[in-house]
Short mmCIF file of C-alpha atoms in Angstrom, two decimals:
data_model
loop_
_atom_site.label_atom_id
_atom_site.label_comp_id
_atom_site.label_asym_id
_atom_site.label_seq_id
_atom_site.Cartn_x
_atom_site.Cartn_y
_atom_site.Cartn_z
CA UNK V 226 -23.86 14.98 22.06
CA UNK V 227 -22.06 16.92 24.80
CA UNK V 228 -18.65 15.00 26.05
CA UNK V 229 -17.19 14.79 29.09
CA UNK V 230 -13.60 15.08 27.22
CA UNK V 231 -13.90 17.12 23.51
CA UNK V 232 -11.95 16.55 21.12
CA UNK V 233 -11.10 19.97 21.45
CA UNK V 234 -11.94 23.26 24.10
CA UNK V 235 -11.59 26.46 22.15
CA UNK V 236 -13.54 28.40 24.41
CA UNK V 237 -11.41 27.50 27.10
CA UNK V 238 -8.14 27.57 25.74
CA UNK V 239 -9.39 31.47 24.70
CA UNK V 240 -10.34 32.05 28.04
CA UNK V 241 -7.31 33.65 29.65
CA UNK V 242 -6.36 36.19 26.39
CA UNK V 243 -10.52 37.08 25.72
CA UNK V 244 -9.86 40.66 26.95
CA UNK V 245 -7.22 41.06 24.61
CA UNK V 246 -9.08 39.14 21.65
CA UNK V 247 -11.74 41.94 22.58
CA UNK V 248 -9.78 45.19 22.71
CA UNK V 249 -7.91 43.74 19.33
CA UNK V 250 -11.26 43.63 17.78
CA UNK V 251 -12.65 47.06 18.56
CA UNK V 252 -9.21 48.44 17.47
CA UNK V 253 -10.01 47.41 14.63
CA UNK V 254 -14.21 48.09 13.94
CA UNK V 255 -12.97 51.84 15.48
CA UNK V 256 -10.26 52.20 12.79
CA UNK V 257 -12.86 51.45 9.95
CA UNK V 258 -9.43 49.52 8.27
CA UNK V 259 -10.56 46.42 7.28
CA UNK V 260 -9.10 44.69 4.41
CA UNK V 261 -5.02 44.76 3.81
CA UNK V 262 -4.37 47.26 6.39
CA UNK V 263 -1.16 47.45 9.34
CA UNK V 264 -2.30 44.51 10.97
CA UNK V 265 -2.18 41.97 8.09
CA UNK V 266 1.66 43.20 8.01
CA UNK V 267 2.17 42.67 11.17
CA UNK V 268 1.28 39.32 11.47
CA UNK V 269 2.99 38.78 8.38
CA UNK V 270 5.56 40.12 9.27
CA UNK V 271 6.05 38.04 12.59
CA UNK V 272 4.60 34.83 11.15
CA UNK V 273 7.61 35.01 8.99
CA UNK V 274 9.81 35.26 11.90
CA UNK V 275 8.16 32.24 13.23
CA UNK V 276 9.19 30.33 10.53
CA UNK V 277 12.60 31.61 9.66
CA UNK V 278 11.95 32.83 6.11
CA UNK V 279 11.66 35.81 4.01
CA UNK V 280 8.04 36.68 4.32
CA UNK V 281 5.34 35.56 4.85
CA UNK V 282 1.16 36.25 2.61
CA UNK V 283 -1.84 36.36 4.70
CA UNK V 284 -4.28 34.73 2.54
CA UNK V 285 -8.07 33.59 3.08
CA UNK V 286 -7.63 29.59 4.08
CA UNK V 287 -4.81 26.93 3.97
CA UNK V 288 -6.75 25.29 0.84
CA UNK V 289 -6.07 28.50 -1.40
CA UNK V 290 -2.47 28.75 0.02
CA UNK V 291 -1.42 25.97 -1.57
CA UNK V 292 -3.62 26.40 -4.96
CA UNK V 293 -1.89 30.48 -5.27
CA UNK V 294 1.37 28.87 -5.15
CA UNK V 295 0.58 26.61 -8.39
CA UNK V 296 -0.87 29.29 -10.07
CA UNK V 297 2.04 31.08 -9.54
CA UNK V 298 3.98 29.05 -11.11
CA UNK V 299 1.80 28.31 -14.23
CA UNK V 300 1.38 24.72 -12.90
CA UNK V 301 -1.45 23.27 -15.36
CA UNK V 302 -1.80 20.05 -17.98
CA UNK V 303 0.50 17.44 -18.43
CA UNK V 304 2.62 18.58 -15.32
CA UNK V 305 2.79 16.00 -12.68
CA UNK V 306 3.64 16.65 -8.94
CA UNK V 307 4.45 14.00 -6.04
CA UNK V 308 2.28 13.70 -2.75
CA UNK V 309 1.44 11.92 -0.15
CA UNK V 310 -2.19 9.85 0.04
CA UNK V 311 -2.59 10.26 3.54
CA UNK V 312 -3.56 13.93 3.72
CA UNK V 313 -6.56 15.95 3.88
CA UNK V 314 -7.82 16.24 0.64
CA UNK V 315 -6.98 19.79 0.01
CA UNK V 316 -3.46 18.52 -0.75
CA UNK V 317 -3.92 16.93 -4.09
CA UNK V 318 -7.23 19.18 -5.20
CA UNK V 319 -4.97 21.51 -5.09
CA UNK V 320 -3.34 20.25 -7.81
CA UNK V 321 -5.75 18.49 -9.68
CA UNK V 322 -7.77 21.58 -10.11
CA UNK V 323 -5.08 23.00 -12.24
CA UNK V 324 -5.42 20.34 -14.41
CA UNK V 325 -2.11 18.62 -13.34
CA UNK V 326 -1.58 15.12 -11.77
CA UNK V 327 -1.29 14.31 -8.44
CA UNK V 328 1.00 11.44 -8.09
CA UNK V 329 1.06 9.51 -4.94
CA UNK V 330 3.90 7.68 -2.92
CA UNK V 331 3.56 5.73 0.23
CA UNK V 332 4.19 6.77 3.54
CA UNK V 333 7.02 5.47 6.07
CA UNK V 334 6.56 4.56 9.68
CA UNK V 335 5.87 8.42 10.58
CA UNK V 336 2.97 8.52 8.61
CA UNK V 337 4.83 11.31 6.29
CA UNK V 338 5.86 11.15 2.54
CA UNK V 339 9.11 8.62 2.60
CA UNK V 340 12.00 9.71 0.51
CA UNK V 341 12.99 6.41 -0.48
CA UNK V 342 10.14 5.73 -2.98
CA UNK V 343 9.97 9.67 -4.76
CA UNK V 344 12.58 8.95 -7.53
CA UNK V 345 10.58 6.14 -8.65
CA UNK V 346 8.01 8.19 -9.22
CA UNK V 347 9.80 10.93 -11.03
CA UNK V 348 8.67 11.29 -14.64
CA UNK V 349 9.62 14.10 -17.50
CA UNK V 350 6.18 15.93 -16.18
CA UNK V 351 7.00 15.87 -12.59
CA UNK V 352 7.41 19.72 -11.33
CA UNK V 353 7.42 19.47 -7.96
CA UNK V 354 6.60 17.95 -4.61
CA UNK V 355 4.45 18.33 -1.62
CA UNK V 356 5.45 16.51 1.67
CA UNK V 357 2.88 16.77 4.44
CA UNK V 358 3.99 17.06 7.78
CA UNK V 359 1.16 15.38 9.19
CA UNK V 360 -0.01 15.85 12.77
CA UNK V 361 2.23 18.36 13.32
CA UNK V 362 5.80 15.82 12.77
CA UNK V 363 7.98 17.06 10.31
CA UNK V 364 8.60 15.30 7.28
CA UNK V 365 12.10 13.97 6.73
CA UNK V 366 12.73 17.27 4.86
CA UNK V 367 16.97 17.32 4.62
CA UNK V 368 16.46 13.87 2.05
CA UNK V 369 13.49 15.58 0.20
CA UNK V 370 15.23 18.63 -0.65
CA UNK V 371 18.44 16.53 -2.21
CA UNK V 372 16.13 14.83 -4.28
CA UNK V 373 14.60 17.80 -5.45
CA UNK V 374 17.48 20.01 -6.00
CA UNK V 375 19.38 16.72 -7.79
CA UNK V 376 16.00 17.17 -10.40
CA UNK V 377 15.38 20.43 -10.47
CA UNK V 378 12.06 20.25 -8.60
CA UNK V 379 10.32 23.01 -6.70
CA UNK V 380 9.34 21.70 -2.98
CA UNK V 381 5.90 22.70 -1.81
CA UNK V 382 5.55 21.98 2.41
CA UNK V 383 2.06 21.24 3.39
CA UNK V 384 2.63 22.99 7.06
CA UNK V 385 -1.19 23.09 7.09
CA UNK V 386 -1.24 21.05 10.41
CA UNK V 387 2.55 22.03 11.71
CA UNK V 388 2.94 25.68 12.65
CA UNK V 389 5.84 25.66 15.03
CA UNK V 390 7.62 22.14 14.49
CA UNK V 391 11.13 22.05 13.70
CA UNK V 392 13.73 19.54 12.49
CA UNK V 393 16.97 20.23 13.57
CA UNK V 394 16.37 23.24 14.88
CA UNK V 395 14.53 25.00 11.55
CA UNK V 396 11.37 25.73 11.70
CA UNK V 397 8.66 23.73 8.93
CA UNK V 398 7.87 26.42 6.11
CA UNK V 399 11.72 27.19 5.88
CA UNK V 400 12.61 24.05 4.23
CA UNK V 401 11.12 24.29 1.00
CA UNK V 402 10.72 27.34 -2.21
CA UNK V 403 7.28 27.47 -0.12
CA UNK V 404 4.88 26.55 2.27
CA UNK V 405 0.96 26.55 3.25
CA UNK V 406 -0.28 26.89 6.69
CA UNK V 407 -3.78 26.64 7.39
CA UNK V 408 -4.96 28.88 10.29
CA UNK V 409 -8.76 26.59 10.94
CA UNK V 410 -10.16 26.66 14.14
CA UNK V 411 -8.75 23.44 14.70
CA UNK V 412 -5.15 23.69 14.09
CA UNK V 413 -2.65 24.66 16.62
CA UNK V 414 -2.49 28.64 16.16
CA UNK V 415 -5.97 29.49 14.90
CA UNK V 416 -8.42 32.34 13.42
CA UNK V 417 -11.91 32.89 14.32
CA UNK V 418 -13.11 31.18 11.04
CA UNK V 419 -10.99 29.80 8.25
CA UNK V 420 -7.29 31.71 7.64
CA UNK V 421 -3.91 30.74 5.77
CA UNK V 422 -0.32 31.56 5.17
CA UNK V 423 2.44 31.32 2.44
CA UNK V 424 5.79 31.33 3.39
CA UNK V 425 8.48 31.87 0.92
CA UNK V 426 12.47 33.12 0.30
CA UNK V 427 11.85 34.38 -2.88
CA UNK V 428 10.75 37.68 -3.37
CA UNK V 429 9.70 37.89 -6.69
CA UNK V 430 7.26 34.72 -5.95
CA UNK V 431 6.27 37.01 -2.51
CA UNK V 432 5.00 39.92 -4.77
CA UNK V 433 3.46 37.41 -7.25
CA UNK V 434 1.23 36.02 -4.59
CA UNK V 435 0.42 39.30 -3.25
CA UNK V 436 -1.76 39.72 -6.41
CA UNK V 437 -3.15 36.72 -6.84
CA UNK V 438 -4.22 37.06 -3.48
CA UNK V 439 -5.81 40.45 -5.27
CA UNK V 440 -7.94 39.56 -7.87
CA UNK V 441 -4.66 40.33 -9.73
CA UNK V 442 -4.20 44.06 -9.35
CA UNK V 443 -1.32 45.27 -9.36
CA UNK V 444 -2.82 48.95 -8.23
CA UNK V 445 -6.50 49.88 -8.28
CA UNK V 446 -6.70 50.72 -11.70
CA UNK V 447 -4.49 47.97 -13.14
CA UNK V 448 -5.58 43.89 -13.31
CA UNK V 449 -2.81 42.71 -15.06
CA UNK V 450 -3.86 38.84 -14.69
CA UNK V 451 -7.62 36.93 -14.33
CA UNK V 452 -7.34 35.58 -10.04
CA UNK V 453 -9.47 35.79 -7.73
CA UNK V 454 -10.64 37.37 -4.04
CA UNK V 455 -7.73 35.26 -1.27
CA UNK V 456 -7.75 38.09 1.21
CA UNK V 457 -6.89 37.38 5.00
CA UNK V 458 -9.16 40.22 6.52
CA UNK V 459 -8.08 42.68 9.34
CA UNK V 460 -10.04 41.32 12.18
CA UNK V 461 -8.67 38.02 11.94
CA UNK V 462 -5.45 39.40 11.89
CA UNK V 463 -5.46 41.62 14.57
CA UNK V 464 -6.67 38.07 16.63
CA UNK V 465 -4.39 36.03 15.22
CA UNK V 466 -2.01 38.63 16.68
CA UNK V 467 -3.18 37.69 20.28
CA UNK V 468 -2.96 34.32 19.47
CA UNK V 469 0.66 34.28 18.42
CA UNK V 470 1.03 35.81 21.80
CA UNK V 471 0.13 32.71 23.60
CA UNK V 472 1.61 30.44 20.50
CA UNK V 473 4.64 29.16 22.37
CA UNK V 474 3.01 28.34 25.38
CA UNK V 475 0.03 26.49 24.04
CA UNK V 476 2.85 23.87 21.75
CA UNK V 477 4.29 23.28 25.69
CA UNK V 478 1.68 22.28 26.75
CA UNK V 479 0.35 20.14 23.69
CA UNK V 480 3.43 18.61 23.90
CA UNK V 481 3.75 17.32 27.71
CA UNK V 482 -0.16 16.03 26.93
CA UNK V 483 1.43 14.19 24.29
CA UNK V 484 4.29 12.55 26.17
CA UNK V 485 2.02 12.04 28.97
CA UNK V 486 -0.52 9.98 26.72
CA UNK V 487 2.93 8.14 25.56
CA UNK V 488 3.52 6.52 29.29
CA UNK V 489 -0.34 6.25 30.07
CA UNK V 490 -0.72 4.16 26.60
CA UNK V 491 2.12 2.63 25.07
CA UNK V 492 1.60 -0.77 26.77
CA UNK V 493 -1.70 -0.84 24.65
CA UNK V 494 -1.47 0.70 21.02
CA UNK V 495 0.92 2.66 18.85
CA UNK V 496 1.61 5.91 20.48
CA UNK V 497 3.76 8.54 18.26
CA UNK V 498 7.24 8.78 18.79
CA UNK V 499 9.35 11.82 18.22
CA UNK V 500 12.32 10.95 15.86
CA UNK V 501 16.03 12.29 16.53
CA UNK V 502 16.18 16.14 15.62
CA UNK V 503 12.66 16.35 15.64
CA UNK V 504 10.08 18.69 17.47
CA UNK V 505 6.57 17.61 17.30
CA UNK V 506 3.58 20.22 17.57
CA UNK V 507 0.95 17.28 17.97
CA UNK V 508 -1.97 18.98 15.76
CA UNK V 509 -3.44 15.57 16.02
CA UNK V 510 -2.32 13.42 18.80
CA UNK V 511 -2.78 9.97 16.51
CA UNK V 512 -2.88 6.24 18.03
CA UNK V 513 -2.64 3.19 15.89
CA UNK V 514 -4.44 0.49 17.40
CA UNK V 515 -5.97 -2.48 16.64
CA UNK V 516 -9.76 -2.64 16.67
CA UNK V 517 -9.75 0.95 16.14
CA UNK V 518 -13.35 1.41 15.16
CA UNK V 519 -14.77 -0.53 17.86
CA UNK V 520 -12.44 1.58 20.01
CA UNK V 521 -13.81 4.75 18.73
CA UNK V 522 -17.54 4.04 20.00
CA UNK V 523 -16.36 2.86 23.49
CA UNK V 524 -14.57 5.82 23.99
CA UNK V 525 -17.48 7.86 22.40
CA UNK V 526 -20.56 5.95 24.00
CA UNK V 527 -18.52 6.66 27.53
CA UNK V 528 -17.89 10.67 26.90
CA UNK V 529 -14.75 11.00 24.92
CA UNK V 530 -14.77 12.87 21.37
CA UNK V 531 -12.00 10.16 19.43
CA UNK V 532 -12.16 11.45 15.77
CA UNK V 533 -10.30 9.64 12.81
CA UNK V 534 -8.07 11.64 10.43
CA UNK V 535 -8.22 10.54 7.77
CA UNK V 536 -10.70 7.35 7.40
CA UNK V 537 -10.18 6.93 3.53
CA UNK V 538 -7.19 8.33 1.32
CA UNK V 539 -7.01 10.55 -0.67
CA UNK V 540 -6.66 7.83 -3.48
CA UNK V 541 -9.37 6.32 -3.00
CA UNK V 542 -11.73 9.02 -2.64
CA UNK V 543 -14.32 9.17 -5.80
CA UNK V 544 -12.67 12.23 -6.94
CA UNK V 545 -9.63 10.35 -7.39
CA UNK V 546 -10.75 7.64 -9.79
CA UNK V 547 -9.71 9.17 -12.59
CA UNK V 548 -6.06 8.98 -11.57
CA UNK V 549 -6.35 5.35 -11.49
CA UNK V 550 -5.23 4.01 -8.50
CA UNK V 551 -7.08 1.03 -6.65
CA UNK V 552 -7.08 -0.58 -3.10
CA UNK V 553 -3.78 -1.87 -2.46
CA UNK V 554 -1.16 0.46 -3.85
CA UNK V 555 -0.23 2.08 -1.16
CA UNK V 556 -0.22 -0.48 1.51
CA UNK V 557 1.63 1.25 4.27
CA UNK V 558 -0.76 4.10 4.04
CA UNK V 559 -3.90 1.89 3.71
CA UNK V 560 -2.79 0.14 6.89
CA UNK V 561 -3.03 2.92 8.51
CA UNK V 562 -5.98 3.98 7.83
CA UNK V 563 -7.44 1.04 9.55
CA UNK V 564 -5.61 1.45 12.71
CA UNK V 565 -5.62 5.83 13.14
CA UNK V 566 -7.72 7.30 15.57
CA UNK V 567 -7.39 10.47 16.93
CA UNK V 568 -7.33 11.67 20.68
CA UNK V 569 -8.59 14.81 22.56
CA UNK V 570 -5.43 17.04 22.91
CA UNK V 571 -5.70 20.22 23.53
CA UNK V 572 -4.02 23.01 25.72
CA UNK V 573 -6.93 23.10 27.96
CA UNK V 574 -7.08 19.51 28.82
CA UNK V 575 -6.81 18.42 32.24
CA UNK V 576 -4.83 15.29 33.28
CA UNK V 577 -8.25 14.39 34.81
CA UNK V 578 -9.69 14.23 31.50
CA UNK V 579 -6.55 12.70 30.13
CA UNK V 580 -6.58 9.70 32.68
CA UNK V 581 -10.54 9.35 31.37
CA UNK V 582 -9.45 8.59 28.41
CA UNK V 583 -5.98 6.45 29.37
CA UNK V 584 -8.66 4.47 31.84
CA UNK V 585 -11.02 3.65 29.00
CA UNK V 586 -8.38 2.33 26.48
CA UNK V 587 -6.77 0.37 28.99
CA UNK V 588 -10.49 -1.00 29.98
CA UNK V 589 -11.74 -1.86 26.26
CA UNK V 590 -8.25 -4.17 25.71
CA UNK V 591 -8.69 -5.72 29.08
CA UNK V 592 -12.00 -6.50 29.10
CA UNK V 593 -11.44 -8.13 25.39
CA UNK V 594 -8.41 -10.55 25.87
CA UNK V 595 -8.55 -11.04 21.73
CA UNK V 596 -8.24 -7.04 21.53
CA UNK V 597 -5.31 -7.17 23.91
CA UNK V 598 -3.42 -9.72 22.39
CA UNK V 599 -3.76 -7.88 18.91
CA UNK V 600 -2.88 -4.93 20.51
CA UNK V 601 0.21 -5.50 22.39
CA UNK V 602 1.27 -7.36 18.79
CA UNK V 603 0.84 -3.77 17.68
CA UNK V 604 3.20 -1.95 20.08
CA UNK V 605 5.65 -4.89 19.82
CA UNK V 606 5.90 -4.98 16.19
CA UNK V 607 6.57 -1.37 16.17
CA UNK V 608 9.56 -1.38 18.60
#
């Protein structure tokens, strides 16, 4: 089905930097360099700057980011590390597939990992922890940290969907021993297929990654450890140089969509709010509203692409029986998920488009008094 509003316009948000994107990529078929070559450092090099850390690994998707750093560590059986349940699934496989435990806490108000409920969930086992800073809003980071310096934790961000946020001023990715980016098409700075990034401080964990990344060489003639094939590849770093190019000024603009859709909506649903020393990169531009499904196929059946991020979580997901959770133990996360739904936002958008779908939210609640009065109990509760 072809949309009058997208969820997202790639093609047009490419539009004015294609010449680059095009000279970048015959600089590169012409240099017949094509796997860990000057490009990969470069980008490397300023992703790291970006983020306000040591360095930075280029590494084949956001999924794998996260996995390298565990195996990095030796994280395996019997250890135990705290997440959130509200993530993309890549979160806690990346655990589980060392043969460690995901352990879940709930979620506050900003649909990211709350601090108040971790030390519950501390156990002898537990060796680290992975807040999420979902759509783009940084987790409360500063209270994380002092609970996992206090046990001697190792702090894993998920900056998958958050390239570019800060709180108080630092950048996501700076906060913890580590962080994963995903580069997907569909995340705020983006590769031409699927991409990822570590970010680190430490050195030593820097150069372990590197081979890992490497099919654990440590020259050509050398494997010193079993890993596998995590390379980013040339081409997409030579584009993802462009792209960082035009980085700063896409965010701008994501952002004034996203306080634009807060005065066009707030009357109706639960926009998102941006908390005190925080700067939102709005990955996902997420409502809460009431009705949300039946909301999701007006907007659809009248030509707007409203998506849902993430419909069931994580621990409830088949894969996750074995961990032994059930409906109900995570309530402010399984509220949620009844109420998300995700808008078009993307640096493209028009305010035409954006009034579309502003009209047809305020239309749906209006024409279904019930659906109003549950929704304005929404925004009201929330204030």
């Amino acid at each position: 089905m072809k949309y009058d509003v997208p969820y997202t316009g790639l093609p047009q948000q490419v539009a004015p930097i294609k010449q680059d994107l095009l000279a970048a990529f015959e600089r590169v078929m012409d240099s017949g360099r094509y796997i860990l070559g000057p490009n990969l450092a470069r980008f490397e090099e300023q992703f790291a700057r970006l983020c306000g850390t040591a360095f930075a690994v280029g590494v084949a998707n956001g999924t794998c980011a996260l996995q390298m750093v565990w195996q990095a560590l030796g994280l395996g059986p019997g250890d135990e590390v705290i997440t959130a349940p509200n993530s993309f699934v890549a979160t806690a496989s990346s655990i589980a597939l060392t043969g460690a435990k995901p352990v879940f806490v709930d979620i506050g108000p900003d649909l990211n990992l709350d601090p108040a409920r971790i030390a519950a969930a501390i156990t002898p086992r537990t060796r680290g922890i992975v807040p999420v800073h979902l759509t783009g809003r940084p987790a409360r980071m500063a209270e994380i940290v002092r609970i996992a310096e206090k046990h001697g934790l190792f702090v894993l961000e998920d900056a998958a969907q958050a390239v570019g946020s800060r709180l108080d001023g630092r950048p996501v990715g700076s906060w913890g021993n580590a962080a994963g980016f995903s580069l997907h098409p569909l995340k705020n700075l983006f590769a031409y297929g699927d991409g990822g990034v570590i970010t680190t401080p430490d050195e030593s964990l820097r150069d372990k990654l590197r081979q890992i990344r490497n099919h654990g060489l440590s020259n050509r003639e050398c494997c010193e450890f079993w890993s596998g094939n995590n390379r980013m590849d040339e081409m997409q770093s030579a584009l993802l140089l462009v792209h960082l190019g035009a980085l700063d000024q896409w965010t701008e603009r994501r952002r004034a969509l996203a306080h634009r859709y807060h005065e066009l909506l707030s009357a109706m649903v639960e926009t998102p709010v941006e908390g005190p020393g925080e700067y939102c990169v709005y990955q996902t531009y997420v409502i809460q509203a009431a009705a949300r499904d039946d909301l999701q196929i007006h907007l659809q059946e009248h030509g707007v692409e409203a998506l849902i991020h993430y419909r069931t979580p994580i621990h409830l997901q088949p894969a996750a029986a074995q961990l032994g959770y059930g409906p109900g133990d995570f309530p402010v996360t399984e509220r949620a998920a009844g109420r998300i739904l995700s808008l078009p936002l993307f640096p493209a958008m028009t305010y035409a488009q954006q009034d579309q779908v502003a009209d047809l939210i305020h239309d749906f609640y209006q024409q279904r008094p019930e659906r109003r009065a549950e929704g304005q109990a929404i925004c009201e509760s929330t204030v």
